[in-house]
């Protein structure tokens, strides 16, 4: 059976999950490498992966990989399947709706504040990240695209001058990696996602906090609704109107 190259982190003749290196324990390094691979989409929710192949790709023995996967299983990030390997877990549509409800309540006002106090540094950073997103989209390099997507959002949150809020939103974004987190090539293209960031940048450059907040609200809500619908479809049912309403209600609440 032919492997789907896009879905697998173990292509023939190459390595996408980075090899571990550093001074921390091998188990900790494997955990970090796997978390990064989940975050970038190199390990995808619902797909089956081999512990043995993962050990080969990371250039470590199987023992620290097994220990790392046990800890990740305890954290609810993966599930072992006897004699087969492990799967990255996909959470249900309601969990996706709850995550995006919170993101909207936090990230939209933070964007308004950032745009209100934006300086040349923020404008330059957002331009650079959006340009890098476009370049990654042209190359159809989703992991690279997502790194710059995250950096775009992180720059706005940092400009909002609330470190704890930025940390909470970062945690919510991390949570989505186990929620069937990518809409790419299913609901929209990388170029479509990049385009949703353009009005955010334009509003920041134009010094319009309300427009920046509205653009961020539209982008985050659209992503959340698409992911809820995808997760519901994968479970063989339509999206629950209550889950969609939870996201849409947050868009109303974040305007106040």
Coordinates of C-alpha atoms in Angstrom, one line a residue:
X1 CA 0.0 0.0 0.0
X2 CA 1.4 3.4 -1.0
X3 CA 2.0 5.8 1.9
X4 CA 0.6 9.3 1.8
X5 CA 3.7 11.4 2.0
X6 CA 1.9 14.5 3.3
X7 CA 0.4 12.6 6.3
X8 CA 3.5 10.7 7.3
X9 CA 6.5 12.2 9.3
X10 CA 8.7 9.3 8.0
X11 CA 9.3 9.7 4.3
X12 CA 11.7 7.5 2.5
X13 CA 15.2 9.0 2.2
X14 CA 14.5 11.9 4.5
X15 CA 13.8 13.1 8.1
X16 CA 11.2 15.6 9.2
X17 CA 11.0 14.9 13.0
X18 CA 14.2 16.5 14.2
X19 CA 16.8 14.3 15.8
X20 CA 17.3 14.9 19.5
X21 CA 20.3 16.7 20.8
X22 CA 21.2 18.6 23.9
X23 CA 21.9 18.2 27.6
X24 CA 18.4 17.2 28.9
X25 CA 17.5 13.6 29.3
X26 CA 16.7 11.6 26.2
X27 CA 13.2 11.0 27.4
X28 CA 12.6 14.8 27.8
X29 CA 14.2 15.4 24.4
X30 CA 11.9 12.9 22.7
X31 CA 8.9 14.4 24.4
X32 CA 9.8 17.8 23.1
X33 CA 10.5 16.5 19.6
X34 CA 7.2 14.7 19.5
X35 CA 5.3 17.8 20.8
X36 CA 7.0 19.9 18.2
X37 CA 6.1 17.4 15.4
X38 CA 2.5 17.4 16.6
X39 CA 2.5 21.2 16.8
X40 CA 3.8 21.6 13.2
X41 CA 1.5 18.9 11.8
X42 CA 4.3 16.4 11.0
X43 CA 2.5 14.0 13.3
X44 CA -1.2 14.2 12.6
X45 CA -4.2 13.3 14.8
X46 CA -5.8 10.0 14.0
X47 CA -3.0 8.5 12.1
X48 CA -1.0 5.4 13.2
X49 CA 2.8 5.7 13.8
X50 CA 5.5 3.3 14.6
X51 CA 7.5 3.7 17.8
X52 CA 10.4 1.8 16.1
X53 CA 10.4 4.2 13.1
X54 CA 10.2 7.2 15.4
X55 CA 13.3 5.9 17.4
X56 CA 15.1 5.6 14.1
X57 CA 14.2 9.1 13.0
X58 CA 15.2 10.6 16.3
X59 CA 18.5 8.6 16.3
X60 CA 17.9 7.2 19.8
X61 CA 17.2 3.8 21.3
X62 CA 13.7 2.5 21.8
X63 CA 13.7 2.8 25.6
X64 CA 13.5 6.6 25.9
X65 CA 11.0 6.7 23.1
X66 CA 8.7 4.2 24.9
X67 CA 9.2 6.2 28.2
X68 CA 8.3 9.4 26.4
X69 CA 5.3 8.0 24.7
X70 CA 4.0 6.6 28.0
X71 CA 4.2 10.1 29.5
X72 CA 2.5 11.6 26.5
X73 CA -0.2 9.0 26.7
X74 CA -0.8 9.9 30.4
X75 CA -1.1 13.5 29.2
X76 CA -3.8 12.5 26.7
X77 CA -1.8 13.4 23.6
X78 CA -1.4 9.9 22.2
X79 CA -2.9 6.5 22.6
X80 CA -1.1 3.2 22.3
X81 CA -2.6 0.4 20.1
X82 CA -1.3 -3.0 21.0
X83 CA 1.3 -4.4 18.7
X84 CA 0.6 -1.7 16.2
X85 CA 2.0 1.6 17.4
X86 CA 0.5 4.9 18.6
X87 CA -2.0 7.5 17.4
X88 CA -2.1 11.2 18.1
X89 CA -5.5 11.7 19.7
X90 CA -8.2 13.9 18.2
X91 CA -10.5 15.6 20.6
X92 CA -14.2 16.0 20.0
X93 CA -15.9 19.0 18.3
X94 CA -17.1 20.5 21.6
X95 CA -13.5 20.7 22.9
X96 CA -12.6 22.6 19.7
X97 CA -15.5 25.0 20.2
X98 CA -14.5 25.6 23.8
X99 CA -10.9 26.3 22.8
X100 CA -11.9 28.8 20.1
X101 CA -14.5 30.4 22.4
X102 CA -11.7 31.2 24.8
X103 CA -9.3 32.3 22.1
X104 CA -11.8 34.8 20.8
X105 CA -12.5 36.2 24.3
X106 CA -8.8 36.8 24.8
X107 CA -7.1 37.3 21.5
X108 CA -9.6 39.8 20.0
X109 CA -9.3 42.4 22.8
X110 CA -5.5 41.8 22.9
X111 CA -5.3 42.6 19.1
X112 CA -7.3 45.8 19.7
X113 CA -4.9 46.8 22.4
X114 CA -1.8 45.9 20.3
X115 CA -3.1 47.9 17.3
X116 CA -3.8 50.9 19.6
X117 CA -0.1 50.9 20.8
X118 CA 1.5 49.5 17.7
X119 CA 5.0 50.8 16.8
X120 CA 7.3 50.3 13.9
X121 CA 8.6 47.1 15.4
X122 CA 5.2 45.3 15.4
X123 CA 4.4 46.5 11.9
X124 CA 7.8 45.2 10.6
X125 CA 7.4 41.9 12.4
X126 CA 3.9 41.3 11.0
X127 CA 5.0 42.2 7.5
X128 CA 7.9 39.7 7.7
X129 CA 5.8 36.9 9.1
X130 CA 3.1 37.4 6.6
X131 CA 5.6 37.4 3.8
X132 CA 7.2 34.2 5.1
X133 CA 3.7 32.6 5.3
X134 CA 3.1 33.5 1.6
X135 CA 6.4 32.0 0.7
X136 CA 5.7 28.8 2.6
X137 CA 2.2 28.6 1.0
X138 CA 3.8 28.9 -2.4
X139 CA 6.1 26.0 -1.5
X140 CA 3.2 24.1 0.1
X141 CA 5.3 23.7 3.2
X142 CA 2.7 23.5 5.9
X143 CA 5.0 23.0 9.0
X144 CA 7.0 26.1 8.0
X145 CA 3.8 28.0 7.3
X146 CA 2.4 27.2 10.7
X147 CA 5.6 28.4 12.4
X148 CA 5.2 31.8 10.8
X149 CA 1.5 31.8 11.4
X150 CA 2.1 31.3 15.1
X151 CA 4.9 33.9 15.1
X152 CA 2.4 36.4 13.5
X153 CA -0.1 35.9 16.3
X154 CA 2.6 35.8 19.0
X155 CA 3.9 39.2 17.8
X156 CA 0.5 40.7 18.3
X157 CA 0.0 39.2 21.7
X158 CA 3.5 40.4 22.8
X159 CA 2.6 43.9 21.7
X160 CA -0.5 43.7 23.9
X161 CA 1.8 43.8 26.9
X162 CA 0.1 41.1 28.9
X163 CA 2.5 38.2 29.3
X164 CA 0.0 36.0 31.2
X165 CA -2.6 36.4 28.5
X166 CA -0.1 35.6 25.8
X167 CA 0.9 32.4 27.7
X168 CA -2.8 31.3 28.0
X169 CA -3.4 31.9 24.3
X170 CA -0.2 30.0 23.5
X171 CA -1.5 27.1 25.6
X172 CA -4.9 27.2 23.8
X173 CA -3.1 27.1 20.4
X174 CA -1.0 24.2 21.6
X175 CA -4.2 22.4 22.6
X176 CA -5.5 22.6 19.1
X177 CA -2.8 20.3 17.7
X178 CA -4.6 17.4 19.1
X179 CA -8.0 18.6 17.9
X180 CA -7.6 17.8 14.2
X181 CA -6.1 21.2 14.0
X182 CA -5.4 21.7 10.3
X183 CA -7.9 22.9 7.7
X184 CA -5.3 22.9 5.0
X185 CA -6.3 21.1 1.8
X186 CA -9.6 20.2 3.4
X187 CA -11.5 23.4 3.9
X188 CA -9.0 26.0 2.6
X189 CA -5.5 26.3 1.2
X190 CA -2.4 27.8 2.9
X191 CA -2.8 30.8 0.6
X192 CA -6.4 31.2 1.9
X193 CA -5.1 31.1 5.5
X194 CA -2.4 33.7 4.7
X195 CA -5.0 35.9 3.0
X196 CA -7.1 36.0 6.3
X197 CA -4.1 37.7 8.0
X198 CA -3.9 40.5 5.4
X199 CA -6.7 42.6 6.8
X200 CA -5.2 42.2 10.3
X201 CA -1.9 43.6 9.1
X202 CA -3.6 46.4 7.1
X203 CA -5.6 47.5 10.1
X204 CA -2.5 47.6 12.3
X205 CA -0.6 49.5 9.7
X206 CA -3.5 51.9 9.4
X207 CA -3.7 52.5 13.1
X208 CA -7.3 51.2 13.3
X209 CA -7.7 49.1 16.5
X210 CA -11.4 48.2 15.9
X211 CA -10.7 47.0 12.4
X212 CA -7.7 45.0 13.6
X213 CA -9.9 43.4 16.3
X214 CA -12.7 42.7 13.8
X215 CA -10.2 41.1 11.3
X216 CA -8.7 38.9 14.1
X217 CA -12.2 37.9 15.2
X218 CA -13.2 36.9 11.7
X219 CA -10.0 34.8 11.2
X220 CA -10.1 33.0 14.5
X221 CA -13.9 32.3 14.4
X222 CA -13.7 31.1 10.8
X223 CA -10.9 28.7 11.7
X224 CA -12.8 27.4 14.8
X225 CA -16.0 26.8 12.8
X226 CA -14.2 24.9 10.1
X227 CA -12.4 22.7 12.6
X228 CA -15.6 22.0 14.4
X229 CA -17.3 21.0 11.2
X230 CA -14.4 18.8 10.2
X231 CA -14.2 17.0 13.5
X232 CA -17.9 16.4 13.4
X233 CA -17.7 15.0 9.9
X234 CA -14.9 12.7 10.9
X235 CA -17.2 11.3 13.6
X236 CA -19.9 10.8 11.0
X237 CA -22.3 13.5 12.0
X238 CA -23.0 17.2 11.2
X239 CA -21.7 19.9 13.4
X240 CA -23.8 20.5 16.5
X241 CA -25.4 24.0 16.3
X242 CA -24.6 24.5 19.9
X243 CA -20.9 24.1 19.2
X244 CA -21.1 26.7 16.4
X245 CA -23.1 29.0 18.6
X246 CA -20.5 28.8 21.3
X247 CA -17.9 30.3 18.8
X248 CA -20.3 32.8 17.4
X249 CA -21.4 34.0 20.9
X250 CA -17.8 34.6 21.7
X251 CA -17.5 36.9 18.7
X252 CA -20.4 39.0 20.1
X253 CA -18.9 39.0 23.6
X254 CA -15.4 40.0 22.4
X255 CA -16.8 43.2 20.9
X256 CA -17.9 44.6 24.2

